[in-house]
Amino acid sequence: MKKKLIAILVDGLSANYVREHRHLLPNIYGLGESGTMVDRLGAAVPGTSMPGRSCMLTGATAASHGVYGNHILYNGAFKPAYPEDVRLPTIATLAKNAGLDVACVGAGMIRPEDTNVFIPPAWLRGFLRGSRFHKHIPADRLGRTRIISDIQGRLEPLGISSPYGHEPETLTVRDTPPVVSGFIADQLMIRTAAALANSDAPPDLILTEISMTDSTQHNFGYGSEVAHWAICVADTLIGSLINQLRQSGRIDDYAIAIASDHGHAEIRTAIFPEAIVPGINCECEGATLHVAVKNGQERANVTAALREFGVEEWTSEHIPEEEREAIATYVAPTFHSFEELPDHNIREKTGRPQYISTHGVRPGDPEDDRFCVFAGAGVSKLKIDNAKPEQYAASLARLLGLRNETNPAEALV
């Protein structure tokens, strides 16, 4: 029988966290012990969400796939990165072109046309109302990626007429606080993935994700009790999916891949670039900062102003070559991150952070390393200490029997 694959992204699950708290992850860690466990999967540059997801899907660096931040420069302004901005074929593209049945169940950076079933991420459907990611989104892009696509009508027979239960806006405003809505969304996504895998027409590739593990660390802190709770919930959801596969007799049909897009690190101080350099055209990417510069003199001025706060200019090699001269990259010192001014009447140049844990730290620092496991059909028992970011996508392709010409990295499985 042809191998099938379920790939689950657990947002913000760091290698450090798993090493320190593996007792809270009996299902995820148990899968790793039975299959291939990667202790440290290196982070994309920068170590933020959309670059991480794009690397996981393409096996390429941002310089090649084009998504060098949660926001990228477009017509002189930083705009949210969307699936259309990924310049290389994703694992969903490769699978669909090879004739495989692909389901996107709330996974980010997937094009609807690369799937047979498409459910957009919860953070695009209003569960995380007010998210920074929603600012300046072109209406046509937002509308296209908020639509559930189920041309073959496979969801309703499974009792999933709407995988979100209700319209998220109604659920968020009337019934529950946003943090609870986020957990409901995670539960619904894993439930939907399990239902599809156990259906009469199980997809060859299911891509899904659990998001609240990241949000809770941002807002309550790395290693906080709320963060522990969120990560335990994620582990329980994955355990539920595995148990359902086992009960239905499908456990030997599927390989399971679990990984994160980045890690997390404690933040004590926020740096406000707009207060340091008035009129700066920039985008805060956690502890990484991108600044649009018109010329070398402007770059030098920004660098000198930020240096007073311990900020270091970094190489822009992760930016596509044709854009590198126009974008300067900076990294914050330890325990610092970059944030927008909470109030433009405030003149302080540093202050209390809105996010007390974040990512996108100095490239190479271990805080952004991620945990990664492969288990199930076709996966050998193996322990790997360190792996490169590009190897995750290469491993997904290997498990599905696909060739990815743009990713020469060695597979981990």
mmCIF file of C-alpha atoms in Angstrom:
data_model
loop_
_atom_site.group_PDB
_atom_site.id
_atom_site.type_symbol
_atom_site.label_atom_id
_atom_site.label_comp_id
_atom_site.label_asym_id
_atom_site.label_seq_id
_atom_site.Cartn_x
_atom_site.Cartn_y
_atom_site.Cartn_z
ATOM 1 C CA MET A 1 0.000 0.000 0.000
ATOM 2 C CA LYS A 2 1.175 3.510 -0.820
ATOM 3 C CA LYS A 3 2.378 5.484 2.200
ATOM 4 C CA LYS A 4 0.177 8.282 3.476
ATOM 5 C CA LEU A 5 1.283 11.184 5.624
ATOM 6 C CA ILE A 6 -0.131 13.495 8.283
ATOM 7 C CA ALA A 7 2.095 16.522 8.935
ATOM 8 C CA ILE A 8 1.275 18.492 12.090
ATOM 9 C CA LEU A 9 2.846 21.845 12.884
ATOM 10 C CA VAL A 10 2.894 22.653 16.621
ATOM 11 C CA ASP A 11 3.492 26.407 16.678
ATOM 12 C CA GLY A 12 6.370 27.573 18.878
ATOM 13 C CA LEU A 13 7.384 24.172 20.316
ATOM 14 C CA SER A 14 11.106 24.625 20.877
ATOM 15 C CA ALA A 15 13.844 22.052 21.235
ATOM 16 C CA ASN A 16 14.742 23.593 24.581
ATOM 17 C CA TYR A 17 11.194 23.202 25.872
ATOM 18 C CA VAL A 18 10.977 19.534 24.929
ATOM 19 C CA ARG A 19 14.354 18.850 26.521
ATOM 20 C CA GLU A 20 13.267 20.553 29.756
ATOM 21 C CA HIS A 21 9.659 19.301 29.891
ATOM 22 C CA ARG A 22 9.448 16.026 28.022
ATOM 23 C CA HIS A 23 7.344 14.589 30.867
ATOM 24 C CA LEU A 24 4.529 16.904 29.727
ATOM 25 C CA LEU A 25 4.616 15.436 26.201
ATOM 26 C CA PRO A 26 3.943 11.695 26.531
ATOM 27 C CA ASN A 27 2.308 11.394 23.101
ATOM 28 C CA ILE A 28 4.685 13.532 21.038
ATOM 29 C CA TYR A 29 7.787 12.260 22.792
ATOM 30 C CA GLY A 30 6.463 8.690 22.678
ATOM 31 C CA LEU A 31 6.104 8.958 18.890
ATOM 32 C CA GLY A 32 9.689 10.177 18.713
ATOM 33 C CA GLU A 33 10.986 7.250 20.740
ATOM 34 C CA SER A 34 9.215 4.808 18.416
ATOM 35 C CA GLY A 35 10.401 6.524 15.225
ATOM 36 C CA THR A 36 12.905 9.135 14.111
ATOM 37 C CA MET A 37 13.480 11.826 16.734
ATOM 38 C CA VAL A 38 15.356 15.011 15.855
ATOM 39 C CA ASP A 39 16.587 16.679 19.029
ATOM 40 C CA ARG A 40 17.306 20.016 17.338
ATOM 41 C CA LEU A 41 15.894 21.094 13.996
ATOM 42 C CA GLY A 42 17.511 24.406 13.068
ATOM 43 C CA ALA A 43 15.317 27.452 12.541
ATOM 44 C CA ALA A 44 14.698 29.361 9.354
ATOM 45 C CA VAL A 45 16.070 32.912 9.127
ATOM 46 C CA PRO A 46 14.402 34.809 10.585
ATOM 47 C CA GLY A 47 12.845 32.421 13.084
ATOM 48 C CA THR A 48 9.295 33.697 12.648
ATOM 49 C CA SER A 49 6.077 32.064 11.521
ATOM 50 C CA MET A 50 5.732 32.577 7.775
ATOM 51 C CA PRO A 51 9.429 32.053 6.915
ATOM 52 C CA GLY A 52 9.355 28.936 9.092
ATOM 53 C CA ARG A 53 6.241 27.539 7.449
ATOM 54 C CA SER A 54 7.501 28.355 3.953
ATOM 55 C CA CYS A 55 10.801 26.583 4.609
ATOM 56 C CA MET A 56 8.974 23.570 6.044
ATOM 57 C CA LEU A 57 6.845 23.345 2.901
ATOM 58 C CA THR A 58 9.525 24.007 0.258
ATOM 59 C CA GLY A 59 12.808 22.941 1.835
ATOM 60 C CA ALA A 60 14.400 26.202 0.728
ATOM 61 C CA THR A 61 15.726 29.323 2.403
ATOM 62 C CA ALA A 62 13.838 32.611 2.322
ATOM 63 C CA ALA A 63 16.274 33.948 -0.272
ATOM 64 C CA SER A 64 14.831 31.349 -2.662
ATOM 65 C CA HIS A 65 11.199 30.925 -1.592
ATOM 66 C CA GLY A 66 10.774 34.670 -1.081
ATOM 67 C CA VAL A 67 8.994 34.802 2.294
ATOM 68 C CA TYR A 68 11.623 36.492 4.461
ATOM 69 C CA GLY A 69 9.225 37.643 7.176
ATOM 70 C CA ASN A 70 5.660 37.563 8.401
ATOM 71 C CA HIS A 71 5.483 40.772 6.375
ATOM 72 C CA ILE A 72 7.419 41.435 3.177
ATOM 73 C CA LEU A 73 8.049 44.646 1.257
ATOM 74 C CA TYR A 74 5.490 45.282 -1.464
ATOM 75 C CA ASN A 75 5.213 48.582 -3.367
ATOM 76 C CA GLY A 76 7.197 50.357 -0.690
ATOM 77 C CA ALA A 77 5.217 49.055 2.314
ATOM 78 C CA PHE A 78 5.452 45.915 4.413
ATOM 79 C CA LYS A 79 2.439 43.664 3.719
ATOM 80 C CA PRO A 80 1.480 40.265 5.180
ATOM 81 C CA ALA A 81 3.107 37.329 3.409
ATOM 82 C CA TYR A 82 0.577 35.027 1.762
ATOM 83 C CA PRO A 83 0.714 31.654 -0.039
ATOM 84 C CA GLU A 84 0.929 33.495 -3.371
ATOM 85 C CA ASP A 85 4.257 34.958 -2.237
ATOM 86 C CA VAL A 86 5.932 31.534 -1.995
ATOM 87 C CA ARG A 87 8.023 31.366 -5.158
ATOM 88 C CA LEU A 88 8.746 27.638 -5.102
ATOM 89 C CA PRO A 89 6.476 24.582 -5.180
ATOM 90 C CA THR A 90 5.367 23.417 -1.739
ATOM 91 C CA ILE A 91 4.963 19.812 -0.670
ATOM 92 C CA ALA A 92 1.231 20.279 -1.370
ATOM 93 C CA THR A 93 2.012 21.431 -4.926
ATOM 94 C CA LEU A 94 4.310 18.462 -5.550
ATOM 95 C CA ALA A 95 1.792 16.000 -4.129
ATOM 96 C CA LYS A 96 -1.171 17.388 -6.071
ATOM 97 C CA ASN A 97 0.839 17.462 -9.323
ATOM 98 C CA ALA A 98 1.786 13.824 -8.719
ATOM 99 C CA GLY A 99 -1.881 12.867 -8.500
ATOM 100 C CA LEU A 100 -2.017 12.500 -4.723
ATOM 101 C CA ASP A 101 -5.061 13.450 -2.667
ATOM 102 C CA VAL A 102 -4.166 16.507 -0.538
ATOM 103 C CA ALA A 103 -6.070 18.013 2.387
ATOM 104 C CA CYS A 104 -5.149 21.280 4.081
ATOM 105 C CA VAL A 105 -6.814 21.391 7.491
ATOM 106 C CA GLY A 106 -5.995 24.810 8.879
ATOM 107 C CA ALA A 107 -2.354 24.844 7.761
ATOM 108 C CA GLY A 108 -0.748 28.116 6.744
ATOM 109 C CA MET A 109 0.952 29.075 3.454
ATOM 110 C CA ILE A 110 -0.910 26.497 1.352
ATOM 111 C CA ARG A 111 -2.667 27.535 -1.865
ATOM 112 C CA PRO A 112 -6.262 26.287 -2.120
ATOM 113 C CA GLU A 113 -5.690 25.095 -5.689
ATOM 114 C CA ASP A 114 -2.952 22.730 -4.459
ATOM 115 C CA THR A 115 -5.473 20.753 -2.421
ATOM 116 C CA ASN A 116 -8.575 18.616 -2.787
ATOM 117 C CA VAL A 117 -9.918 19.834 0.559
ATOM 118 C CA PHE A 118 -8.942 23.280 1.850
ATOM 119 C CA ILE A 119 -9.749 24.668 5.301
ATOM 120 C CA PRO A 120 -7.970 27.978 6.024
ATOM 121 C CA PRO A 121 -5.990 28.635 9.194
ATOM 122 C CA ALA A 122 -8.019 29.784 12.180
ATOM 123 C CA TRP A 123 -5.904 32.913 12.445
ATOM 124 C CA LEU A 124 -7.264 33.983 9.042
ATOM 125 C CA ARG A 125 -10.900 33.408 9.999
ATOM 126 C CA GLY A 126 -11.203 35.701 12.985
ATOM 127 C CA PHE A 127 -10.445 33.415 15.930
ATOM 128 C CA LEU A 128 -7.429 35.564 16.706
ATOM 129 C CA ARG A 129 -9.269 38.826 16.148
ATOM 130 C CA GLY A 130 -7.007 41.861 16.282
ATOM 131 C CA SER A 131 -3.898 39.929 15.325
ATOM 132 C CA ARG A 132 -1.064 42.040 13.936
ATOM 133 C CA PHE A 133 -1.149 39.794 10.873
ATOM 134 C CA HIS A 134 -4.531 41.165 9.828
ATOM 135 C CA LYS A 135 -3.285 44.706 9.273
ATOM 136 C CA HIS A 136 -3.117 45.976 5.693
ATOM 137 C CA ILE A 137 -4.377 42.742 4.090
ATOM 138 C CA PRO A 138 -5.642 43.266 0.524
ATOM 139 C CA ALA A 139 -9.320 42.318 0.415
ATOM 140 C CA ASP A 140 -8.930 39.927 -2.521
ATOM 141 C CA ARG A 141 -6.214 37.945 -0.756
ATOM 142 C CA LEU A 142 -8.029 37.783 2.564
ATOM 143 C CA GLY A 143 -11.257 36.677 0.914
ATOM 144 C CA ARG A 144 -9.619 33.962 -1.189
ATOM 145 C CA THR A 145 -7.842 32.319 1.720
ATOM 146 C CA ARG A 146 -10.799 32.464 4.108
ATOM 147 C CA ILE A 147 -12.996 30.266 1.921
ATOM 148 C CA ILE A 148 -13.420 26.579 2.743
ATOM 149 C CA SER A 149 -13.053 24.560 -0.457
ATOM 150 C CA ASP A 150 -14.567 21.073 -0.539
ATOM 151 C CA ILE A 151 -15.485 20.489 -4.167
ATOM 152 C CA GLN A 152 -16.084 16.749 -3.702
ATOM 153 C CA GLY A 153 -18.320 17.299 -0.651
ATOM 154 C CA ARG A 154 -16.256 15.114 1.671
ATOM 155 C CA LEU A 155 -16.678 17.070 4.910
ATOM 156 C CA GLU A 156 -20.450 17.077 5.402
ATOM 157 C CA PRO A 157 -20.844 13.251 5.387
ATOM 158 C CA LEU A 158 -18.317 13.215 8.233
ATOM 159 C CA GLY A 159 -20.499 15.557 10.266
ATOM 160 C CA ILE A 160 -18.233 18.506 9.534
ATOM 161 C CA SER A 161 -20.481 20.887 7.653
ATOM 162 C CA SER A 162 -18.407 23.731 9.149
ATOM 163 C CA PRO A 163 -15.121 22.694 10.767
ATOM 164 C CA TYR A 164 -15.236 25.834 12.892
ATOM 165 C CA GLY A 165 -18.618 24.960 14.399
ATOM 166 C CA HIS A 166 -19.873 28.537 13.988
ATOM 167 C CA GLU A 167 -18.647 31.559 12.144
ATOM 168 C CA PRO A 168 -15.538 32.552 14.128
ATOM 169 C CA GLU A 169 -16.611 36.173 14.455
ATOM 170 C CA THR A 170 -19.794 35.091 16.243
ATOM 171 C CA LEU A 171 -17.962 32.557 18.368
ATOM 172 C CA THR A 172 -15.285 35.029 19.393
ATOM 173 C CA VAL A 173 -17.500 38.002 20.217
ATOM 174 C CA ARG A 174 -20.577 36.425 21.748
ATOM 175 C CA ASP A 175 -19.511 33.247 23.431
ATOM 176 C CA THR A 176 -15.878 32.976 24.436
ATOM 177 C CA PRO A 177 -12.691 34.921 25.077
ATOM 178 C CA PRO A 178 -10.249 34.852 22.121
ATOM 179 C CA VAL A 179 -7.819 32.518 23.895
ATOM 180 C CA VAL A 180 -10.576 29.924 24.387
ATOM 181 C CA SER A 181 -11.685 30.347 20.776
ATOM 182 C CA GLY A 182 -8.140 29.564 19.714
ATOM 183 C CA PHE A 183 -8.116 26.321 21.662
ATOM 184 C CA ILE A 184 -11.493 25.389 20.184
ATOM 185 C CA ALA A 185 -10.062 26.002 16.712
ATOM 186 C CA ASP A 186 -7.077 23.738 17.408
ATOM 187 C CA GLN A 187 -9.377 20.993 18.645
ATOM 188 C CA LEU A 188 -11.614 21.305 15.592
ATOM 189 C CA MET A 189 -8.662 21.146 13.194
ATOM 190 C CA ILE A 190 -7.250 17.944 14.721
ATOM 191 C CA ARG A 191 -10.727 16.442 14.913
ATOM 192 C CA THR A 192 -11.258 17.201 11.227
ATOM 193 C CA ALA A 193 -7.860 15.773 10.270
ATOM 194 C CA ALA A 194 -8.655 12.566 12.157
ATOM 195 C CA ALA A 195 -12.094 12.308 10.551
ATOM 196 C CA LEU A 196 -10.621 12.624 7.055
ATOM 197 C CA ALA A 197 -7.878 10.081 7.790
ATOM 198 C CA ASN A 198 -10.473 7.601 9.045
ATOM 199 C CA SER A 199 -12.984 8.244 6.239
ATOM 200 C CA ASP A 200 -13.792 6.026 3.273
ATOM 201 C CA ALA A 201 -11.515 8.225 1.138
ATOM 202 C CA PRO A 202 -8.506 9.003 3.330
ATOM 203 C CA PRO A 203 -6.219 11.660 1.782
ATOM 204 C CA ASP A 204 -2.632 10.802 0.906
ATOM 205 C CA LEU A 205 -1.370 13.991 2.564
ATOM 206 C CA ILE A 206 -3.013 15.882 5.420
ATOM 207 C CA LEU A 207 -1.416 19.147 6.527
ATOM 208 C CA THR A 208 -2.668 20.689 9.762
ATOM 209 C CA GLU A 209 -1.446 22.778 12.670
ATOM 210 C CA ILE A 210 -1.945 23.649 16.334
ATOM 211 C CA SER A 211 -1.546 27.381 16.922
ATOM 212 C CA MET A 212 -2.307 28.311 20.528
ATOM 213 C CA THR A 213 0.989 26.917 21.780
ATOM 214 C CA ASP A 214 2.592 30.012 20.262
ATOM 215 C CA SER A 215 0.021 32.593 21.366
ATOM 216 C CA THR A 216 0.037 31.508 24.992
ATOM 217 C CA GLN A 217 3.822 31.748 25.203
ATOM 218 C CA HIS A 218 3.744 35.220 23.646
ATOM 219 C CA ASN A 219 1.203 36.473 26.155
ATOM 220 C CA PHE A 220 1.904 34.469 29.314
ATOM 221 C CA GLY A 221 5.594 33.636 28.943
ATOM 222 C CA TYR A 222 7.901 30.771 28.073
ATOM 223 C CA GLY A 223 7.597 28.067 30.722
ATOM 224 C CA SER A 224 4.536 29.699 32.315
ATOM 225 C CA GLU A 225 1.738 27.552 33.684
ATOM 226 C CA VAL A 226 -0.565 28.696 30.887
ATOM 227 C CA ALA A 227 2.086 27.765 28.320
ATOM 228 C CA HIS A 228 2.501 24.344 29.947
ATOM 229 C CA TRP A 229 -1.258 23.891 29.770
ATOM 230 C CA ALA A 230 -1.403 24.856 26.083
ATOM 231 C CA ILE A 231 1.415 22.487 25.157
ATOM 232 C CA CYS A 232 -0.181 19.688 27.173
ATOM 233 C CA VAL A 233 -3.425 20.305 25.260
ATOM 234 C CA ALA A 234 -1.505 20.038 21.976
ATOM 235 C CA ASP A 235 0.034 16.762 23.086
ATOM 236 C CA THR A 236 -3.381 15.433 24.109
ATOM 237 C CA LEU A 237 -4.900 16.399 20.740
ATOM 238 C CA ILE A 238 -2.143 14.528 18.915
ATOM 239 C CA GLY A 239 -2.657 11.551 21.212
ATOM 240 C CA SER A 240 -6.356 11.601 20.363
ATOM 241 C CA LEU A 241 -5.608 11.564 16.634
ATOM 242 C CA ILE A 242 -3.213 8.614 17.057
ATOM 243 C CA ASN A 243 -5.752 6.690 19.130
ATOM 244 C CA GLN A 244 -8.440 7.226 16.495
ATOM 245 C CA LEU A 245 -6.107 5.927 13.782
ATOM 246 C CA ARG A 246 -5.342 2.918 15.938
ATOM 247 C CA GLN A 247 -9.002 2.167 16.660
ATOM 248 C CA SER A 248 -9.953 2.418 12.991
ATOM 249 C CA GLY A 249 -7.088 0.184 11.880
ATOM 250 C CA ARG A 250 -5.460 3.014 9.897
ATOM 251 C CA ILE A 251 -2.432 3.436 12.134
ATOM 252 C CA ASP A 252 -0.210 1.409 9.787
ATOM 253 C CA ASP A 253 -1.335 3.370 6.726
ATOM 254 C CA TYR A 254 0.005 6.726 7.854
ATOM 255 C CA ALA A 255 3.350 8.211 8.722
ATOM 256 C CA ILE A 256 3.152 11.107 11.184
ATOM 257 C CA ALA A 257 5.444 14.142 11.048
ATOM 258 C CA ILE A 258 5.407 16.666 13.904
ATOM 259 C CA ALA A 259 7.530 19.803 13.933
ATOM 260 C CA SER A 260 7.404 23.478 14.777
ATOM 261 C CA ASP A 261 8.108 26.612 12.768
ATOM 262 C CA HIS A 262 10.337 28.215 15.436
ATOM 263 C CA GLY A 263 11.197 28.200 19.121
ATOM 264 C CA HIS A 264 10.613 30.739 21.902
ATOM 265 C CA ALA A 265 12.673 32.910 24.222
ATOM 266 C CA GLU A 266 11.998 35.097 27.259
ATOM 267 C CA ILE A 267 11.677 38.840 26.557
ATOM 268 C CA ARG A 268 12.152 41.499 29.236
ATOM 269 C CA THR A 269 12.409 44.705 27.196
ATOM 270 C CA ALA A 270 10.768 45.944 23.995
ATOM 271 C CA ILE A 271 12.660 48.253 21.650
ATOM 272 C CA PHE A 272 10.492 50.736 19.730
ATOM 273 C CA PRO A 273 12.245 51.532 16.408
ATOM 274 C CA GLU A 274 9.655 54.184 15.505
ATOM 275 C CA ALA A 275 10.617 56.181 18.605
ATOM 276 C CA ILE A 276 14.344 55.803 17.958
ATOM 277 C CA VAL A 277 14.178 56.723 14.257
ATOM 278 C CA PRO A 278 11.020 58.783 13.577
ATOM 279 C CA GLY A 279 9.558 58.041 10.158
ATOM 280 C CA ILE A 280 11.345 54.687 9.860
ATOM 281 C CA ASN A 281 9.765 52.230 7.401
ATOM 282 C CA CYS A 282 10.199 48.969 9.253
ATOM 283 C CA GLU A 283 8.653 45.688 10.270
ATOM 284 C CA CYS A 284 9.170 44.019 13.651
ATOM 285 C CA GLU A 285 9.752 40.270 13.365
ATOM 286 C CA GLY A 286 10.137 39.327 17.011
ATOM 287 C CA ALA A 287 13.777 39.881 17.887
ATOM 288 C CA THR A 288 14.540 40.591 14.214
ATOM 289 C CA LEU A 289 13.881 43.919 12.501
ATOM 290 C CA HIS A 290 13.603 44.671 8.787
ATOM 291 C CA VAL A 291 14.046 48.274 7.674
ATOM 292 C CA ALA A 292 13.364 49.554 4.166
ATOM 293 C CA VAL A 293 16.241 51.896 3.274
ATOM 294 C CA LYS A 294 16.582 54.154 0.248
ATOM 295 C CA ASN A 295 20.370 54.351 0.180
ATOM 296 C CA GLY A 296 23.583 53.611 2.041
ATOM 297 C CA GLN A 297 23.424 56.808 4.056
ATOM 298 C CA GLU A 298 19.973 56.012 5.413
ATOM 299 C CA ARG A 299 21.165 52.526 6.286
ATOM 300 C CA ALA A 300 24.154 53.971 8.143
ATOM 301 C CA ASN A 301 21.955 56.428 10.045
ATOM 302 C CA VAL A 302 19.529 53.721 11.147
ATOM 303 C CA THR A 303 22.391 51.412 12.142
ATOM 304 C CA ALA A 304 24.025 54.124 14.258
ATOM 305 C CA ALA A 305 20.765 55.028 16.005
ATOM 306 C CA LEU A 306 19.882 51.435 16.846
ATOM 307 C CA ARG A 307 23.407 50.579 17.967
ATOM 308 C CA GLU A 308 22.924 52.722 21.072
ATOM 309 C CA PHE A 309 20.383 50.148 22.260
ATOM 310 C CA GLY A 310 22.619 47.126 21.697
ATOM 311 C CA VAL A 311 21.035 46.337 18.339
ATOM 312 C CA GLU A 312 23.342 44.663 15.835
ATOM 313 C CA GLU A 313 23.082 44.931 12.075
ATOM 314 C CA TRP A 314 22.836 41.485 10.531
ATOM 315 C CA THR A 315 23.418 40.186 7.050
ATOM 316 C CA SER A 316 20.461 40.301 4.667
ATOM 317 C CA GLU A 317 21.465 37.111 2.859
ATOM 318 C CA HIS A 318 18.044 35.651 3.695
ATOM 319 C CA ILE A 319 16.428 38.340 1.536
ATOM 320 C CA PRO A 320 16.012 37.552 -2.191
ATOM 321 C CA GLU A 321 19.066 38.938 -3.971
ATOM 322 C CA GLU A 322 17.215 41.592 -5.958
ATOM 323 C CA GLU A 323 15.823 43.136 -2.716
ATOM 324 C CA ARG A 324 18.848 42.985 -0.409
ATOM 325 C CA GLU A 325 20.056 46.542 -0.992
ATOM 326 C CA ALA A 326 16.617 47.881 -0.104
ATOM 327 C CA ILE A 327 16.184 46.019 3.210
ATOM 328 C CA ALA A 328 18.496 46.230 6.222
ATOM 329 C CA THR A 329 18.264 43.502 8.872
ATOM 330 C CA TYR A 330 18.887 43.930 12.606
ATOM 331 C CA VAL A 331 18.825 41.625 15.630
ATOM 332 C CA ALA A 332 18.003 42.624 19.199
ATOM 333 C CA PRO A 333 20.241 41.797 22.181
ATOM 334 C CA THR A 334 19.336 38.930 24.525
ATOM 335 C CA PHE A 335 16.002 39.321 26.348
ATOM 336 C CA HIS A 336 14.981 42.130 23.947
ATOM 337 C CA SER A 337 12.625 42.253 20.969
ATOM 338 C CA PHE A 338 11.284 44.868 18.560
ATOM 339 C CA GLU A 339 7.713 46.103 18.834
ATOM 340 C CA GLU A 340 5.490 48.776 17.384
ATOM 341 C CA LEU A 341 4.764 51.738 19.628
ATOM 342 C CA PRO A 342 1.739 50.807 21.772
ATOM 343 C CA ASP A 343 0.715 54.470 21.656
ATOM 344 C CA HIS A 344 2.208 57.003 19.268
ATOM 345 C CA ASN A 345 2.017 59.639 21.989
ATOM 346 C CA ILE A 346 4.575 57.666 23.991
ATOM 347 C CA ARG A 347 8.113 58.929 23.564
ATOM 348 C CA GLU A 348 9.999 56.207 25.427
ATOM 349 C CA LYS A 349 12.365 54.290 23.153
ATOM 350 C CA THR A 350 12.179 51.069 25.144
ATOM 351 C CA GLY A 351 9.539 49.716 27.456
ATOM 352 C CA ARG A 352 7.552 46.818 28.779
ATOM 353 C CA PRO A 353 7.002 44.227 26.038
ATOM 354 C CA GLN A 354 3.560 43.267 24.840
ATOM 355 C CA TYR A 355 4.950 39.792 24.126
ATOM 356 C CA ILE A 356 6.966 38.480 27.072
ATOM 357 C CA SER A 357 8.211 35.564 25.008
ATOM 358 C CA THR A 358 8.981 35.606 21.303
ATOM 359 C CA HIS A 359 11.217 34.265 18.543
ATOM 360 C CA GLY A 360 13.241 35.448 15.576
ATOM 361 C CA VAL A 361 16.324 35.716 17.762
ATOM 362 C CA ARG A 362 19.896 36.019 16.520
ATOM 363 C CA PRO A 363 20.370 33.317 13.849
ATOM 364 C CA GLY A 364 22.199 30.348 15.306
ATOM 365 C CA ASP A 365 21.021 30.915 18.880
ATOM 366 C CA PRO A 366 19.513 27.695 20.298
ATOM 367 C CA GLU A 367 16.279 29.321 21.530
ATOM 368 C CA ASP A 368 14.796 29.138 18.031
ATOM 369 C CA ASP A 369 15.736 25.489 17.449
ATOM 370 C CA ARG A 370 12.728 23.217 17.092
ATOM 371 C CA PHE A 371 11.752 19.700 18.057
ATOM 372 C CA CYS A 372 10.834 17.307 15.249
ATOM 373 C CA VAL A 373 9.651 13.700 15.049
ATOM 374 C CA PHE A 374 8.647 11.228 12.344
ATOM 375 C CA ALA A 375 6.812 8.023 13.211
ATOM 376 C CA GLY A 376 4.540 5.391 11.747
ATOM 377 C CA ALA A 377 4.485 3.785 8.318
ATOM 378 C CA GLY A 378 7.898 3.573 6.667
ATOM 379 C CA VAL A 379 9.813 5.324 9.462
ATOM 380 C CA SER A 380 12.820 3.695 11.117
ATOM 381 C CA LYS A 381 13.745 4.097 14.767
ATOM 382 C CA LEU A 382 16.541 6.647 14.853
ATOM 383 C CA LYS A 383 17.900 9.429 17.058
ATOM 384 C CA ILE A 384 19.325 12.530 15.332
ATOM 385 C CA ASP A 385 21.005 15.273 17.362
ATOM 386 C CA ASN A 386 20.909 18.130 14.854
ATOM 387 C CA ALA A 387 19.318 18.737 11.458
ATOM 388 C CA LYS A 388 19.146 21.599 8.993
ATOM 389 C CA PRO A 389 15.840 23.398 8.355
ATOM 390 C CA GLU A 390 15.704 22.241 4.726
ATOM 391 C CA GLN A 391 15.741 18.570 5.737
ATOM 392 C CA TYR A 392 12.179 18.597 7.065
ATOM 393 C CA ALA A 393 10.593 19.183 3.651
ATOM 394 C CA ALA A 394 12.990 16.696 2.086
ATOM 395 C CA SER A 395 11.741 14.118 4.589
ATOM 396 C CA LEU A 396 8.081 14.790 3.786
ATOM 397 C CA ALA A 397 8.834 14.308 0.097
ATOM 398 C CA ARG A 398 10.715 11.065 0.800
ATOM 399 C CA LEU A 399 7.827 9.640 2.821
ATOM 400 C CA LEU A 400 5.407 10.389 -0.022
ATOM 401 C CA GLY A 401 7.762 9.093 -2.714
ATOM 402 C CA LEU A 402 8.039 12.530 -4.353
ATOM 403 C CA ARG A 403 10.976 14.243 -6.009
ATOM 404 C CA ASN A 404 11.644 17.845 -5.055
ATOM 405 C CA GLU A 405 14.054 19.199 -7.624
ATOM 406 C CA THR A 406 14.484 22.503 -5.794
ATOM 407 C CA ASN A 407 15.460 20.849 -2.498
ATOM 408 C CA PRO A 408 18.639 18.754 -2.612
ATOM 409 C CA ALA A 409 18.774 18.362 1.190
ATOM 410 C CA GLU A 410 19.194 14.893 2.646
ATOM 411 C CA ALA A 411 16.001 13.386 4.054
ATOM 412 C CA LEU A 412 15.958 12.470 7.755
ATOM 413 C CA VAL A 413 13.862 9.318 7.213
#
